[in-house]
Coordinates of C-alpha atoms and ligand atoms in Angstrom, one line a residue:
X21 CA 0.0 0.0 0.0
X22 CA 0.8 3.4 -0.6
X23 CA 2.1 5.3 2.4
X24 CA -1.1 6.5 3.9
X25 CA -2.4 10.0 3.9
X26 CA -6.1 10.0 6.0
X27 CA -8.9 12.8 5.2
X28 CA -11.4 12.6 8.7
X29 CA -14.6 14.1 8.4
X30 CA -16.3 14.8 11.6
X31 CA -12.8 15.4 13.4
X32 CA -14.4 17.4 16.2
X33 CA -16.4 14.5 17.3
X34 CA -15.7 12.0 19.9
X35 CA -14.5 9.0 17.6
X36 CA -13.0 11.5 15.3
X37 CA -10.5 13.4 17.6
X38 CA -9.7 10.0 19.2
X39 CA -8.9 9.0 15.4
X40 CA -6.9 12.1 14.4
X41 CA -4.7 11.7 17.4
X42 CA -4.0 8.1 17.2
X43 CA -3.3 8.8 13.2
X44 CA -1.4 11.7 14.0
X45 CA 1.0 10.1 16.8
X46 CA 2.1 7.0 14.3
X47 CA 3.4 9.0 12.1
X48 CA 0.6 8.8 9.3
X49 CA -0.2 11.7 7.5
X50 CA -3.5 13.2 8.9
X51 CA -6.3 16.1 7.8
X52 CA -8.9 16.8 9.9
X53 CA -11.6 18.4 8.8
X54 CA -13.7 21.4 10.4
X55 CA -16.3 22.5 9.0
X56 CA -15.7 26.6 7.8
X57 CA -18.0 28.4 10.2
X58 CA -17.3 26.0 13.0
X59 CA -17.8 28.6 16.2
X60 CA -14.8 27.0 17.9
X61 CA -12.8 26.8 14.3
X62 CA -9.5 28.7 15.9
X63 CA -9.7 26.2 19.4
X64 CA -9.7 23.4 17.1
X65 CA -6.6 24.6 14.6
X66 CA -4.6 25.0 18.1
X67 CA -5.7 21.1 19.3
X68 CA -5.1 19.9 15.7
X69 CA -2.0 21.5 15.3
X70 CA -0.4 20.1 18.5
X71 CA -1.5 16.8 17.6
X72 CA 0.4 16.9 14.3
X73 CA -2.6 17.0 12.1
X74 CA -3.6 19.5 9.5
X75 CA -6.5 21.1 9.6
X76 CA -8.9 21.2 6.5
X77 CA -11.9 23.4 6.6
X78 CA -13.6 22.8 2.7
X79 CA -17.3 23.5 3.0
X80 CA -20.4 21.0 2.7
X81 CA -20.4 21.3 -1.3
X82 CA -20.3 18.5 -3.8
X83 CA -17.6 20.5 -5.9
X84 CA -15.2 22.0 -3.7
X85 CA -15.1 18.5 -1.7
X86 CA -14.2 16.8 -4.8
X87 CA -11.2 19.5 -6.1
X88 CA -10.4 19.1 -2.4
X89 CA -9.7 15.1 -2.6
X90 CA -8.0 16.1 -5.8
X91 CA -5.3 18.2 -4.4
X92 CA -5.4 16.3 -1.2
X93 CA -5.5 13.1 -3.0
X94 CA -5.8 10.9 0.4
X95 CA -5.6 7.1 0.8
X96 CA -8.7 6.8 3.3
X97 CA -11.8 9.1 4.1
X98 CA -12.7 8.7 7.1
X99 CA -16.6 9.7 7.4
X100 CA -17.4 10.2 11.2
X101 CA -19.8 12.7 10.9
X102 CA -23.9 12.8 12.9
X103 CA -26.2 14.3 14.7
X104 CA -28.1 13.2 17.9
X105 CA -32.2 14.2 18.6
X106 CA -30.7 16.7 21.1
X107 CA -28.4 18.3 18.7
X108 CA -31.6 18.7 16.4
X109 CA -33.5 20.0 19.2
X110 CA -31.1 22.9 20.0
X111 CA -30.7 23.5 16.4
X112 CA -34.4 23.9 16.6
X113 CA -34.6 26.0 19.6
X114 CA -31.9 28.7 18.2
X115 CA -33.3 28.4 15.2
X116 CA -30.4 27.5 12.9
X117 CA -30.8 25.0 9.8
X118 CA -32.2 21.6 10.5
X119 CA -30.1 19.2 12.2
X120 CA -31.8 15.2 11.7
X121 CA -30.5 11.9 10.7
X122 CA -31.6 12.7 6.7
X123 CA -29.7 16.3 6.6
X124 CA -26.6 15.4 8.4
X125 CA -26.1 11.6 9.3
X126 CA -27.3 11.0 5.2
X127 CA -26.5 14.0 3.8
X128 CA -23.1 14.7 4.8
X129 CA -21.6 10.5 3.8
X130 CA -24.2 11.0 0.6
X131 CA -22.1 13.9 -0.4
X132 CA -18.8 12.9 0.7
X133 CA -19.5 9.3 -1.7
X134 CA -20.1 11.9 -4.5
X135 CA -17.2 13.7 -4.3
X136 CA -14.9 10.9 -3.9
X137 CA -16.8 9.6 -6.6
X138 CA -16.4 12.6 -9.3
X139 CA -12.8 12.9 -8.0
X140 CA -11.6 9.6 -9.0
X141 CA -13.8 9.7 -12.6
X142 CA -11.7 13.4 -13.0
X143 CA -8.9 11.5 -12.2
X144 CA -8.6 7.7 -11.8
X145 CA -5.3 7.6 -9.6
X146 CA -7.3 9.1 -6.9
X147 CA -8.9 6.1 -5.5
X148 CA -9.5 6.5 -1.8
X149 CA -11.0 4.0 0.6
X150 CA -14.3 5.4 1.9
X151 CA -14.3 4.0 5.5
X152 CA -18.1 4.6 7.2
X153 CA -18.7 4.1 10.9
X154 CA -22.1 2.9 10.8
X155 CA -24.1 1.3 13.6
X156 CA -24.7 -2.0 14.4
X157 CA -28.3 -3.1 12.7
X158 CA -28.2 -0.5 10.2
X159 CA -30.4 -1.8 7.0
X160 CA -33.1 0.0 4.6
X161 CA -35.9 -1.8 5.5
X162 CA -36.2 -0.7 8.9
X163 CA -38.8 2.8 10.4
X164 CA -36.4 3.4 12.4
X165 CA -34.6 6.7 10.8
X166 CA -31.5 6.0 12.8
X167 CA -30.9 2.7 11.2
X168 CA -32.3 3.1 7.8
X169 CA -30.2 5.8 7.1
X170 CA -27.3 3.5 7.8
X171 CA -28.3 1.3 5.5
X172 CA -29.0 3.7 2.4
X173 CA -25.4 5.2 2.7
X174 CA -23.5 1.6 3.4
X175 CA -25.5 0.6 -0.3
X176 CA -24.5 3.7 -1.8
X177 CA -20.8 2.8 -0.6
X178 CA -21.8 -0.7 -2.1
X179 CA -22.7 1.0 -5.0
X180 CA -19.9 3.5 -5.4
X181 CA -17.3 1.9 -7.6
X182 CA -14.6 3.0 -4.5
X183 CA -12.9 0.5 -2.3
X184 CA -14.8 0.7 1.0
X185 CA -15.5 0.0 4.7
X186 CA -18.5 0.5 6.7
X187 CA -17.9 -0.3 10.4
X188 CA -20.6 -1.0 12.6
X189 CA -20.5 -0.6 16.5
X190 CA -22.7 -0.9 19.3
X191 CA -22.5 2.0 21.4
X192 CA -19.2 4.6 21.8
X193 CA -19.2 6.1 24.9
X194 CA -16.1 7.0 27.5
X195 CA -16.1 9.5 30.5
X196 CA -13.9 11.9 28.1
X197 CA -16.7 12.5 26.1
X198 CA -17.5 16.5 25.8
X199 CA -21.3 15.9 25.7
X200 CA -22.6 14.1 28.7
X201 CA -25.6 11.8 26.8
X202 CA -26.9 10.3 29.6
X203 CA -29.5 7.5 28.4
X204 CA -26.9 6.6 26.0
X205 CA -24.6 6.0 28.9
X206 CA -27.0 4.4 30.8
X207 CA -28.3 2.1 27.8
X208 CA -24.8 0.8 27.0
X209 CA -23.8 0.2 30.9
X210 CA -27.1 -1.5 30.7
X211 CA -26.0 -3.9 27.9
X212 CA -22.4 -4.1 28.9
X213 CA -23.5 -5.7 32.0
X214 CA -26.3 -8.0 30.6
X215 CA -23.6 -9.3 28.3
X216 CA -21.0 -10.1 31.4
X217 CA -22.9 -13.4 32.4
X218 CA -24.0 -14.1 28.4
X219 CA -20.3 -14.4 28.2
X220 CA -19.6 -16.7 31.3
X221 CA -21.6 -18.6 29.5
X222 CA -20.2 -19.2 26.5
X223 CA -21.5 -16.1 24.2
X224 CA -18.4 -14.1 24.2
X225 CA -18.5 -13.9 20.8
X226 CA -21.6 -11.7 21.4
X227 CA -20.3 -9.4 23.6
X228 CA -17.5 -8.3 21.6
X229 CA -20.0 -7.6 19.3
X230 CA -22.4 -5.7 21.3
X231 CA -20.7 -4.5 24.1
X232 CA -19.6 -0.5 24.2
X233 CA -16.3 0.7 22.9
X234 CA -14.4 3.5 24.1
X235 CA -13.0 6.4 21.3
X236 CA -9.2 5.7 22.0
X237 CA -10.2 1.8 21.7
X238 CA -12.3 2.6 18.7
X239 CA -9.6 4.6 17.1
X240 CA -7.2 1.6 17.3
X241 CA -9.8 -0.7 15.7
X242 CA -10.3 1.7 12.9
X243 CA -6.4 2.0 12.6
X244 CA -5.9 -1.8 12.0
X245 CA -8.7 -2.7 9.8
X246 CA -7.9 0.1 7.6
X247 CA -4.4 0.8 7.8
X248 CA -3.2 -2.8 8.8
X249 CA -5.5 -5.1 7.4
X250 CA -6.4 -3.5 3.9
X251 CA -9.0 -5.8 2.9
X252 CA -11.8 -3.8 1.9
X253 CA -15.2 -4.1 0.5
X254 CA -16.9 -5.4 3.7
X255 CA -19.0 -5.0 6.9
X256 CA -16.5 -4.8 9.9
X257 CA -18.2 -5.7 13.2
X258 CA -17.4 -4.4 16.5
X259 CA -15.1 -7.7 17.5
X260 CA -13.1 -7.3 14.9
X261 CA -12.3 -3.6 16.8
X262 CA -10.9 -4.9 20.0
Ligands
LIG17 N1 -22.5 7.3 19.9 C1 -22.7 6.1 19.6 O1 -22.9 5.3 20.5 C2 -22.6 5.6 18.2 C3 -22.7 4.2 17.9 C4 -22.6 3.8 16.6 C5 -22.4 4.7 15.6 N2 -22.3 6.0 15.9 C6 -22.1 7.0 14.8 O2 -20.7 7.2 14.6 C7 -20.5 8.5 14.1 C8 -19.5 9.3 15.0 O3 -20.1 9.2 16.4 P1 -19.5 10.2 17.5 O4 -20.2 9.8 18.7 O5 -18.0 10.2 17.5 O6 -20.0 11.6 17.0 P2 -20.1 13.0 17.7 O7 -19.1 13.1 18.8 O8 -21.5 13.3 17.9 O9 -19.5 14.0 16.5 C9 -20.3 14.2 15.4 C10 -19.4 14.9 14.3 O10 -20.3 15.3 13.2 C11 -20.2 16.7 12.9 N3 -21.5 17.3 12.6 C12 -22.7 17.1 13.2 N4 -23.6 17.9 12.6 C13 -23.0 18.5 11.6 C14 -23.4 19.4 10.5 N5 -24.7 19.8 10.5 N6 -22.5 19.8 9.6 C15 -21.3 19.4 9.7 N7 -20.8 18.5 10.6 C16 -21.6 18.1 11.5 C17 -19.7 17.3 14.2 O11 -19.1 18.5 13.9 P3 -19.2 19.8 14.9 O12 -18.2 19.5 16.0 O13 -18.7 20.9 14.0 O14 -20.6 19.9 15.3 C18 -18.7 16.2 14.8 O15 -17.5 16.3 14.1 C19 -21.9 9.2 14.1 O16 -22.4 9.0 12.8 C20 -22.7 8.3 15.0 O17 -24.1 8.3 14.8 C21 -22.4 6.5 17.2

């Protein structure tokens, strides 16, 4: 392989700062992306910076993303990038733009598959692996907007004609986590611990599927199916990330 350069959409999350730094302090090349009117954009260049990344602010546009890749030309895209009901709800309250599942958590991956897309047509040496963190159960045929949307972006990777991952976890949580989400918390302690005696006896197969992942242990996982193992094309489950 090629020696790596990573693009990470939705750096300023949770997963994706855990990513950026664990790229960063091996030595691989690393881009973070911010998006341009992020209110915190000059906190982030100062953490990004002393981590060794650069910082990448292109907007949310099908063209610029693709001359972007272009003259970035990166080995993996990392796409890390979605919203929560309580995001949308304070979007909402101070009435900015529309924050749900469909406008960011499609939108943003729908996009970002476009642009990668029209990049490598423009110019066929830029091939990059489109790597997805998805959710475990995503599919189409599902009401629930959380999971469906999963499933229309990991066809549309399917469908894309680039090399790519889509990585499905059970929860990601860890007490460094900026926002507190407690029922998300409290759900995946729930499960963690349902899973402890399913294990004793004899399902641990199960609970490294299901059970919660922290970012830094996320970030590893990510590392070594994408930057280690190389095979691509594929659904990577949550044991495969431990
Ligand atoms: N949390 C879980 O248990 C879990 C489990 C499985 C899968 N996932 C999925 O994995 C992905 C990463 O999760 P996470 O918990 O690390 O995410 P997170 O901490 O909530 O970070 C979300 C990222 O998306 C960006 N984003 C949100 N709305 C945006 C918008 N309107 N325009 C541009 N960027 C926007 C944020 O940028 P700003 O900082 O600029 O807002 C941030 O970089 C998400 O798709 C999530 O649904 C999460």
């Amino acid at each position: 392989m090629s020696r790596p350069r990573v693009f990470v959409a939705g750096a300023t999350g949770y997963t994706g700062r855990h990513l950026v730094r664990s790229c960063a302090a091996r030595g691989v090349e690393t881009v973070a992306h911010v998006r341009p009117d992020s209110p915190r954009l000059a906190e982030w260049r100062r953490d990004f910076a002393a981590m060794d990344a650069a910082v990448d602010t292109t907007p949310w546009e099908r063209g610029a993303m693709a001359d972007m890749l272009r003259r970035r030309r990166p080995t993996h895209v990392f796409m890390l990038v979605g919203t929560t009901r309580a995001r949308g709800r304070r979007a909402a309250r101070a009435r900015r733009p529309a924050e749900t599942y469909t406008s960011v958590d499609y939108a943003l991956p729908h996009l970002l598959i476009a642009a990668a897309t029209d990049a490598a047509v423009r110019d066929p040496s830029v091939r990059p692996v489109l790597v997805y963190l998805s959710g475990v159960g995503a599919r189409e045929d599902t009401r629930n907007a959380y999971l469906r949307v999963r499933g229309v972006v990991e066809r549309e990777l399917r469908e894309s004609g680039l090399p790519w991952l889509a990585v499905r976890p059970s929860f990601i949580t860890g007490g460094d986590r900026e926002e507190r989400r407690p029922l998300e918390r409290a759900a995946a302690a729930a499960i963690d611990l349902l899973l402890v005696p399913l294990a004793l006896l004899g399902a641990r197969r199960l609970r490294a599927r299901y059970a919660s992942l922290h970012g830094a242990e996320l970030a590893d996982g990510l590392m070594r199916v994408t930057l280690d193992d190389g095979r691509v094309g594929r659904v990577v489950t949550a044991d495969e990330l431990r």
